[in-house]
Amino acid sequence: DPAAVVFDAITAAQARNAELLLVDTAGRLQNKKNLMEELAKIRRIVDKKASDAQVESLLVLDATLGQNGLRQAQVFSEAAKLSGVVLTKLDGSSKGGVALAVVQQLGLPIRFIGAGEGIEDLRPFSSYEFVEALLSG
């Protein structure tokens, strides 16, 4: 049970006075109801067990998904109380226009962008650079 793993991880992190705990729930599809329920359960455990923690819940969103990405962000936001988005795959032909819809309709900020596979390709989001790239063709 992934929620039990998160519960144990929080307990261990608290016992060790850890400053950071990363929980990765990769591989979830928004059209799989049981996986979304599991994600919501994980979030409830985090909120209850680490109520004084600063929690960031980020959705890694594939920029090539287009408007399907908006639906994905809506479903994940409901289940995980998202605080932001990491927009990936901006190194190809995708312009990442879905970011505009996510920000406008869901009020979720884009925190980071990924434009490659290396750690150096993950960088803080700059709205100025994004709009410049979007409009420059």
Short mmCIF file of C-alpha atoms in Angstrom, two decimals:
data_model
loop_
_atom_site.label_atom_id
_atom_site.label_comp_id
_atom_site.label_asym_id
_atom_site.label_seq_id
_atom_site.Cartn_x
_atom_site.Cartn_y
_atom_site.Cartn_z
CA ASP A 1 0.00 0.00 0.00
CA PRO A 2 1.70 3.24 -1.17
CA ALA A 3 -0.04 5.27 1.54
CA ALA A 4 1.47 3.01 4.21
CA VAL A 5 4.91 3.55 2.67
CA VAL A 6 4.40 7.32 2.88
CA PHE A 7 3.20 7.01 6.48
CA ASP A 8 6.35 5.06 7.39
CA ALA A 9 8.55 7.51 5.48
CA ILE A 10 7.10 10.49 7.36
CA THR A 11 7.57 8.68 10.67
CA ALA A 12 11.21 7.92 9.81
CA ALA A 13 11.87 11.47 8.58
CA GLN A 14 10.42 12.94 11.77
CA ALA A 15 12.46 10.56 13.95
CA ARG A 16 15.63 11.62 12.15
CA ASN A 17 14.73 15.33 12.17
CA ALA A 18 15.02 15.34 8.39
CA GLU A 19 14.52 18.68 6.70
CA LEU A 20 13.17 17.22 3.47
CA LEU A 21 11.14 14.21 2.39
CA LEU A 22 10.43 13.59 -1.28
CA VAL A 23 7.48 11.42 -2.22
CA ASP A 24 7.30 10.41 -5.88
CA THR A 25 4.06 8.87 -7.09
CA ALA A 26 5.14 8.48 -10.72
CA GLY A 27 3.16 6.48 -13.21
CA ARG A 28 -0.35 7.51 -12.26
CA LEU A 29 -2.99 7.99 -14.92
CA GLN A 30 -5.85 10.36 -14.26
CA ASN A 31 -8.36 7.98 -15.83
CA LYS A 32 -7.58 5.25 -13.27
CA LYS A 33 -10.00 5.95 -10.44
CA ASN A 34 -8.30 3.62 -7.96
CA LEU A 35 -4.92 5.31 -8.50
CA MET A 36 -6.45 8.75 -7.98
CA GLU A 37 -8.12 7.55 -4.77
CA GLU A 38 -4.75 6.21 -3.64
CA LEU A 39 -3.17 9.59 -4.37
CA ALA A 40 -5.87 11.37 -2.37
CA LYS A 41 -5.25 8.98 0.52
CA ILE A 42 -1.52 9.75 0.38
CA ARG A 43 -2.28 13.47 0.54
CA ARG A 44 -4.59 12.99 3.53
CA ILE A 45 -1.83 11.10 5.35
CA VAL A 46 0.71 13.83 4.59
CA ASP A 47 -1.68 16.53 5.80
CA LYS A 48 -2.51 14.64 8.99
CA LYS A 49 0.90 13.19 9.90
CA ALA A 50 2.98 16.22 8.89
CA SER A 51 0.49 18.99 9.58
CA ASP A 52 3.21 21.50 10.47
CA ALA A 53 5.33 20.78 7.38
CA GLN A 54 5.64 23.00 4.35
CA VAL A 55 4.21 20.75 1.64
CA GLU A 56 4.72 21.22 -2.08
CA SER A 57 2.64 19.00 -4.31
CA LEU A 58 3.92 19.33 -7.87
CA LEU A 59 2.49 17.76 -11.01
CA VAL A 60 5.06 16.85 -13.65
CA LEU A 61 3.17 17.71 -16.83
CA ASP A 62 4.26 16.64 -20.30
CA ALA A 63 4.12 19.74 -22.53
CA THR A 64 3.37 17.58 -25.57
CA LEU A 65 -0.04 16.59 -24.15
CA GLY A 66 -1.64 19.85 -25.22
CA GLN A 67 -5.14 20.41 -23.86
CA ASN A 68 -5.26 16.85 -22.49
CA GLY A 69 -2.71 18.15 -20.01
CA LEU A 70 -5.29 20.58 -18.64
CA ARG A 71 -7.67 17.72 -17.81
CA GLN A 72 -4.81 15.83 -16.20
CA ALA A 73 -3.94 18.86 -14.08
CA GLN A 74 -7.59 19.26 -13.02
CA VAL A 75 -7.90 15.66 -11.85
CA PHE A 76 -4.54 15.62 -10.08
CA SER A 77 -5.26 18.97 -8.43
CA GLU A 78 -8.45 17.59 -6.91
CA ALA A 79 -6.72 14.46 -5.61
CA ALA A 80 -3.38 15.89 -4.45
CA LYS A 81 -4.07 19.57 -3.71
CA LEU A 82 -1.41 20.68 -6.17
CA SER A 83 0.71 23.72 -5.40
CA GLY A 84 2.38 23.96 -8.79
CA VAL A 85 3.49 22.35 -12.02
CA VAL A 86 6.76 21.19 -13.53
CA LEU A 87 6.41 21.48 -17.32
CA THR A 88 8.58 18.96 -19.18
CA LYS A 89 9.57 18.07 -22.73
CA LEU A 90 10.08 21.65 -23.83
CA ASP A 91 13.19 20.60 -25.75
CA GLY A 92 11.16 19.31 -28.71
CA SER A 93 8.61 20.95 -30.95
CA SER A 94 6.14 21.54 -28.12
CA LYS A 95 5.60 25.14 -27.12
CA GLY A 96 3.92 24.26 -23.83
CA GLY A 97 0.78 26.27 -24.48
CA VAL A 98 -1.06 24.10 -21.96
CA ALA A 99 0.81 26.08 -19.29
CA LEU A 100 -1.33 29.13 -20.05
CA ALA A 101 -4.54 27.16 -19.49
CA VAL A 102 -3.24 25.55 -16.29
CA VAL A 103 -2.31 28.93 -14.84
CA GLN A 104 -5.46 30.72 -16.00
CA GLN A 105 -8.08 28.07 -15.26
CA LEU A 106 -6.59 26.32 -12.23
CA GLY A 107 -4.48 29.08 -10.73
CA LEU A 108 -1.48 26.76 -10.52
CA PRO A 109 1.92 28.36 -10.98
CA ILE A 110 4.53 26.78 -13.22
CA ARG A 111 7.46 26.24 -10.84
CA PHE A 112 10.04 24.55 -13.09
CA ILE A 113 10.57 23.56 -16.70
CA GLY A 114 12.42 20.62 -18.13
CA ALA A 115 14.12 20.93 -21.49
CA GLY A 116 16.13 17.72 -21.61
CA GLU A 117 17.06 14.68 -19.58
CA GLY A 118 19.89 15.99 -17.39
CA ILE A 119 19.65 17.73 -14.03
CA GLU A 120 20.99 20.88 -15.68
CA ASP A 121 17.96 20.82 -17.99
CA LEU A 122 15.57 21.33 -15.06
CA ARG A 123 15.40 25.00 -14.21
CA PRO A 124 13.14 27.53 -12.50
CA PHE A 125 10.32 28.78 -14.68
CA SER A 126 10.63 32.29 -16.11
CA SER A 127 7.37 33.69 -17.48
CA TYR A 128 9.29 36.24 -19.54
CA GLU A 129 11.45 33.59 -21.25
CA PHE A 130 8.43 31.35 -21.74
CA VAL A 131 6.36 34.03 -23.48
CA GLU A 132 9.36 35.06 -25.60
CA ALA A 133 9.83 31.45 -26.76
CA LEU A 134 6.10 30.97 -27.30
CA LEU A 135 5.78 34.06 -29.50
CA SER A 136 9.07 33.75 -31.36
CA GLY A 137 7.85 30.74 -33.32
#
